Amino acid sequence: DSGVTQTPKHLITATGQRVTLRCSPRSGDLSVYWYQQSLDQGLQFLIQYYNGEERAKGNILERFSAQQFPDLHSELNLSSLELGDSALYFCASSVDLTLYEQYFGPGTRLTVT
Amino acid sequence: AQKVTQAQTEISVVEKEDVTLDCVYETRDTTYYLFWYKQPPSGELVFLIRRNSFDEQNEISGRYSWNFQKSTSSFNFTITASQVVDSAVYFCALSPIQGAQKLVFGQGTRLTINP
């Protein structure tokens, strides 16, 4: 158990809908990262937050957004969902920006039908 | 741009055999981190090791060992005396030390250990 929690574990929704994925980092970790794992794209970095502020952006679609709250949990919002958004979404956390070991949560499996 | 290549898509061996997973990377950064993660059938990503680019010492942890060669941009992972529980997908990843600290993953190697 990495100490990173993600909810829900599974999510099934229809095209065009909007969903929110939630992540709680390990206790004491200030940095949160979101990754998408799909069959065709593999594991891709989406976005990073550090202590509430956006730190880095990767291949994140405009339909996707994220935020990190004062209690350091993070949410990834996916809107106007398409079939191709079906994937495993991972959240990871690390202590800060210098000690760089990312610990991953169990993931949320999103299925868009 | 950074890139990680794991040329071996799938490997299948018999239990107790040694197996090496290859990882080759490309980066223009002078300092960077290299990682290995394990993804068992349950789906979570398990951190195995982090290596700094300025530390080329090989590392051994039990049955696991890692060989980092900067000259060939490789960071290979060897499992000695493999066990069925080692069956998983293994990912090699790269990140700069400075700047955006995102992990760039390889495509993964699916390792199957047969009894």
Coordinates of N, CA, C and O in Angstrom, one line a residue, chain A residues 16-107:
Chain A
G16 N -20.0 12.1 -23.7 CA -20.6 13.5 -23.4 C -20.7 13.9 -22.0 O -20.9 15.0 -21.7
Q17 N -20.5 12.9 -21.1 CA -20.7 13.2 -19.7 C -19.4 13.8 -19.1 O -18.4 13.9 -19.7
R18 N -19.6 14.2 -17.8 CA -18.5 14.7 -17.0 C -18.3 13.9 -15.8 O -19.3 13.5 -15.1
V19 N -17.0 13.7 -15.4 CA -16.7 12.9 -14.2 C -15.6 13.6 -13.4 O -14.8 14.4 -14.0
T20 N -15.5 13.3 -12.1 CA -14.5 13.8 -11.3 C -13.8 12.6 -10.6 O -14.4 11.8 -9.9
L21 N -12.5 12.6 -10.7 CA -11.7 11.6 -10.0 C -11.0 12.3 -8.9 O -10.5 13.4 -9.0
R22 N -10.9 11.6 -7.8 CA -10.3 12.2 -6.6 C -9.1 11.4 -6.1 O -9.0 10.2 -6.2
C23 N -8.1 12.2 -5.6 CA -6.9 11.6 -5.1 C -6.5 12.3 -3.8 O -6.5 13.5 -3.6
S24 N -6.1 11.4 -2.8 CA -5.5 11.9 -1.6 C -4.1 11.5 -1.5 O -3.8 10.3 -1.6
P25 N -3.1 12.4 -1.4 CA -1.7 12.0 -1.4 C -1.3 11.4 -0.1 O -2.1 11.4 0.9
R26 N -0.1 10.8 -0.1 CA 0.4 10.3 1.2 C 0.5 11.4 2.2 O 0.7 12.6 1.8
S27 N 0.4 11.1 3.4 CA 0.5 12.1 4.5 C 1.9 12.8 4.4 O 2.9 12.2 4.3
G28 N 1.8 14.1 4.3 CA 3.1 14.9 4.3 C 3.5 15.2 2.9 O 4.4 16.1 2.7
D29 N 3.0 14.6 1.8 CA 3.4 14.9 0.5 C 2.6 16.1 0.0 O 1.4 16.3 0.1
L30 N 3.4 17.0 -0.7 CA 2.9 18.3 -1.1 C 2.6 18.3 -2.6 O 1.8 19.1 -3.1
S31 N 3.2 17.3 -3.3 CA 3.1 17.3 -4.8 C 2.2 16.2 -5.2 O 2.3 15.1 -4.8
V32 N 1.3 16.5 -6.2 CA 0.4 15.5 -6.8 C 0.6 15.5 -8.3 O 0.7 16.6 -8.9
Y33 N 0.6 14.3 -8.8 CA 0.7 14.1 -10.3 C -0.4 13.3 -10.8 O -0.9 12.4 -10.1
W34 N -0.9 13.6 -12.0 CA -1.9 12.7 -12.6 C -1.3 12.1 -13.9 O -0.6 12.8 -14.7
Y35 N -1.6 10.8 -14.1 CA -1.1 10.1 -15.3 C -2.3 9.4 -15.9 O -3.2 8.9 -15.2
Q36 N -2.3 9.2 -17.2 CA -3.3 8.4 -17.9 C -2.6 7.2 -18.5 O -1.5 7.3 -19.1
Q37 N -3.2 6.0 -18.3 CA -2.6 4.8 -18.9 C -3.7 4.2 -19.9 O -4.7 3.8 -19.4
S38 N -3.4 4.2 -21.2 CA -4.3 3.6 -22.2 C -3.5 2.7 -23.0 O -2.3 2.7 -23.1
L39 N -4.2 1.8 -23.7 CA -3.6 0.8 -24.5 C -2.8 1.4 -25.7 O -1.7 0.9 -26.0
D40 N -3.3 2.4 -26.3 CA -2.6 3.0 -27.4 C -1.5 4.0 -27.0 O -0.5 4.1 -27.7
Q41 N -1.7 4.7 -26.0 CA -0.8 5.8 -25.6 C 0.2 5.4 -24.5 O 1.2 6.1 -24.2
G42 N -0.1 4.3 -23.8 CA 0.8 3.9 -22.7 C 0.5 4.8 -21.5 O -0.5 5.4 -21.4
L43 N 1.6 5.0 -20.7 CA 1.5 5.8 -19.5 C 1.9 7.2 -19.8 O 3.1 7.4 -20.2
Q44 N 1.0 8.2 -19.7 CA 1.4 9.6 -20.0 C 1.1 10.5 -18.9 O 0.0 10.4 -18.2
F45 N 2.0 11.4 -18.7 CA 1.9 12.4 -17.7 C 0.8 13.5 -18.1 O 0.8 13.9 -19.2
L46 N -0.1 13.8 -17.2 CA -1.1 14.8 -17.5 C -0.8 16.2 -16.9 O -0.7 17.2 -17.6
I47 N -0.6 16.2 -15.5 CA -0.5 17.5 -14.9 C 0.1 17.2 -13.5 O -0.1 16.2 -12.9
Q48 N 0.8 18.3 -13.0 CA 1.3 18.2 -11.6 C 0.9 19.4 -10.8 O 0.9 20.6 -11.4
Y49 N 0.6 19.2 -9.6 CA 0.3 20.3 -8.6 C 1.3 20.2 -7.5 O 1.6 19.1 -7.0
Y50 N 1.7 21.4 -7.0 CA 2.5 21.4 -5.8 C 2.0 22.4 -4.9 O 1.9 23.6 -5.2
N51 N 1.6 22.0 -3.7 CA 1.0 22.8 -2.6 C 0.0 23.8 -3.1 O 0.0 25.0 -2.8
G52 N -0.9 23.2 -4.0 CA -2.1 24.0 -4.4 C -1.9 24.7 -5.8 O -2.8 25.2 -6.3
E53 N -0.6 24.8 -6.3 CA -0.4 25.5 -7.5 C 0.0 24.5 -8.6 O 0.7 23.6 -8.4
E54 N -0.5 24.8 -9.8 CA -0.1 24.0 -11.0 C 1.4 24.2 -11.2 O 1.9 25.3 -11.3
R55 N 2.1 23.1 -11.4 CA 3.5 23.1 -11.5 C 4.0 22.7 -12.9 O 5.0 23.3 -13.4
A56 N 3.4 21.8 -13.5 CA 3.8 21.3 -14.8 C 2.6 20.7 -15.5 O 1.7 20.1 -14.9
K57 N 2.6 20.8 -16.9 CA 1.5 20.3 -17.7 C 2.1 19.4 -18.7 O 3.1 19.7 -19.3
G58 N 1.4 18.3 -19.0 CA 1.8 17.4 -20.0 C 0.8 17.3 -21.1 O 0.2 18.3 -21.5
N59 N 0.5 16.1 -21.6 CA -0.5 16.0 -22.7 C -1.9 15.9 -22.2 O -2.6 15.0 -22.4
I60 N -2.3 17.0 -21.5 CA -3.6 17.0 -21.0 C -4.5 17.8 -21.9 O -4.2 18.9 -22.4
L61 N -5.7 17.1 -22.3 CA -6.6 17.7 -23.2 C -7.3 18.9 -22.5 O -7.4 19.1 -21.3
E62 N -7.8 19.8 -23.4 CA -8.5 21.0 -22.9 C -9.8 20.7 -22.1 O -10.2 21.4 -21.3
R63 N -10.3 19.5 -22.5 CA -11.6 19.0 -21.8 C -11.3 18.5 -20.4 O -12.2 18.3 -19.6
F64 N -10.0 18.4 -20.1 CA -9.6 17.9 -18.7 C -9.1 19.1 -17.9 O -8.4 19.9 -18.4
S65 N -9.4 19.0 -16.6 CA -8.8 20.1 -15.8 C -8.6 19.4 -14.4 O -9.1 18.4 -14.1
A66 N -7.7 20.1 -13.6 CA -7.4 19.5 -12.3 C -7.2 20.7 -11.3 O -7.1 21.8 -11.7
Q67 N -7.3 20.3 -10.0 CA -6.9 21.3 -9.0 C -6.5 20.5 -7.8 O -6.8 19.4 -7.6
Q68 N -5.8 21.3 -6.9 CA -5.3 20.7 -5.6 C -5.9 21.7 -4.6 O -5.7 22.9 -4.6
F69 N -6.5 21.1 -3.6 CA -7.2 21.9 -2.6 C -6.3 22.2 -1.4 O -5.2 21.5 -1.3
P70 N -6.7 23.1 -0.5 CA -5.8 23.4 0.7 C -5.5 22.2 1.5 O -4.4 22.2 2.2
D71 N -6.3 21.2 1.6 CA -6.0 20.0 2.4 C -5.1 19.0 1.5 O -4.8 17.9 2.0
L72 N -4.7 19.5 0.4 CA -3.7 18.8 -0.5 C -4.3 17.7 -1.4 O -3.6 17.1 -2.2
H73 N -5.6 17.3 -1.2 CA -6.2 16.4 -2.1 C -6.4 17.0 -3.4 O -6.4 18.2 -3.6
S74 N -6.5 16.2 -4.4 CA -6.6 16.7 -5.8 C -7.8 16.1 -6.5 O -8.2 14.9 -6.2
E75 N -8.3 16.8 -7.5 CA -9.4 16.2 -8.3 C -9.0 16.5 -9.8 O -8.5 17.5 -10.1
L76 N -9.3 15.5 -10.6 CA -9.2 15.5 -12.0 C -10.6 15.5 -12.6 O -11.3 14.6 -12.4
N77 N -10.9 16.6 -13.3 CA -12.2 16.7 -14.0 C -12.1 16.4 -15.5 O -11.3 17.0 -16.1
L78 N -12.9 15.5 -15.9 CA -12.9 15.1 -17.3 C -14.3 15.4 -17.9 O -15.3 14.9 -17.3
S79 N -14.4 16.2 -18.9 CA -15.7 16.6 -19.4 C -15.8 16.2 -20.9 O -14.8 15.9 -21.6
S80 N -17.1 16.3 -21.4 CA -17.4 15.9 -22.8 C -16.7 14.6 -23.2 O -16.0 14.6 -24.2
L81 N -16.9 13.6 -22.4 CA -16.1 12.4 -22.5 C -16.3 11.7 -23.8 O -17.4 11.7 -24.4
E82 N -15.2 11.1 -24.3 CA -15.3 10.4 -25.6 C -14.8 9.0 -25.3 O -14.2 8.7 -24.3
L83 N -15.1 8.1 -26.3 CA -14.8 6.7 -26.1 C -13.3 6.5 -25.8 O -12.8 5.7 -25.0
G84 N -12.5 7.4 -26.5 CA -11.0 7.3 -26.3 C -10.5 7.7 -25.0 O -9.3 7.6 -24.7
D85 N -11.4 8.3 -24.2 CA -10.9 8.7 -22.8 C -10.9 7.5 -21.9 O -10.4 7.6 -20.7
S86 N -11.4 6.4 -22.3 CA -11.4 5.2 -21.5 C -10.0 4.8 -21.2 O -9.2 4.6 -22.1
A87 N -9.6 4.7 -19.9 CA -8.2 4.5 -19.5 C -8.2 4.3 -18.0 O -9.2 4.4 -17.3
L88 N -7.0 4.0 -17.6 CA -6.7 3.9 -16.1 C -6.0 5.2 -15.8 O -5.0 5.6 -16.4
Y89 N -6.6 5.9 -14.8 CA -6.0 7.2 -14.4 C -5.4 7.0 -13.0 O -6.0 6.7 -12.1
F90 N -4.1 7.4 -13.0 CA -3.3 7.3 -11.8 C -3.0 8.6 -11.2 O -2.7 9.6 -11.9
C91 N -3.0 8.6 -9.9 CA -2.5 9.8 -9.2 C -1.2 9.3 -8.5 O -1.1 8.2 -8.0
A92 N -0.3 10.2 -8.4 CA 0.9 9.9 -7.6 C 1.3 11.1 -6.8 O 0.8 12.2 -7.0
S93 N 2.0 10.9 -5.7 CA 2.4 12.0 -4.9 C 3.9 11.8 -4.5 O 4.5 10.7 -4.5
S94 N 4.5 13.0 -4.2 CA 5.9 13.0 -3.7 C 6.0 14.1 -2.6 O 5.1 15.0 -2.5
V95 N 7.0 14.0 -1.8 CA 7.1 14.8 -0.6 C 7.2 16.3 -1.1 O 6.5 17.2 -0.6
D96 N 8.2 16.6 -2.0 CA 8.3 17.9 -2.4 C 9.0 17.9 -3.8 O 8.9 16.9 -4.5
L97 N 9.6 19.0 -4.2 CA 10.2 19.1 -5.5 C 11.7 18.6 -5.5 O 12.2 18.5 -6.6
T98 N 12.2 18.3 -4.4 CA 13.6 17.9 -4.4 C 13.8 16.4 -4.1 O 14.6 15.7 -4.8
L99 N 13.0 15.8 -3.2 CA 13.0 14.4 -3.0 C 12.1 13.8 -4.0 O 10.8 13.8 -3.8
Y100 N 12.5 13.3 -5.1 CA 11.7 12.9 -6.2 C 11.4 11.5 -6.3 O 12.0 10.8 -7.2
E101 N 10.6 10.9 -5.5 CA 10.2 9.5 -5.6 C 8.6 9.6 -5.6 O 8.0 10.0 -4.6
Q102 N 8.1 9.2 -6.7 CA 6.6 9.3 -6.9 C 6.0 8.0 -6.5 O 6.4 6.9 -7.0
Y103 N 5.0 8.1 -5.6 CA 4.3 6.9 -5.1 C 2.9 6.9 -5.7 O 2.2 7.9 -5.6
F104 N 2.5 5.9 -6.4 CA 1.3 5.9 -7.1 C 0.1 5.3 -6.3 O 0.3 4.3 -5.6
G105 N -1.1 5.8 -6.6 CA -2.3 5.2 -6.1 C -2.7 4.0 -6.9 O -2.1 3.7 -7.9
P106 N -3.8 3.4 -6.5 CA -4.3 2.2 -7.2 C -4.9 2.5 -8.5 O -5.2 1.5 -9.3
G107 N -5.2 3.7 -8.8 CA -5.8 4.1 -10.1 C -7.3 4.0 -10.1 O -8.0 3.4 -9.3

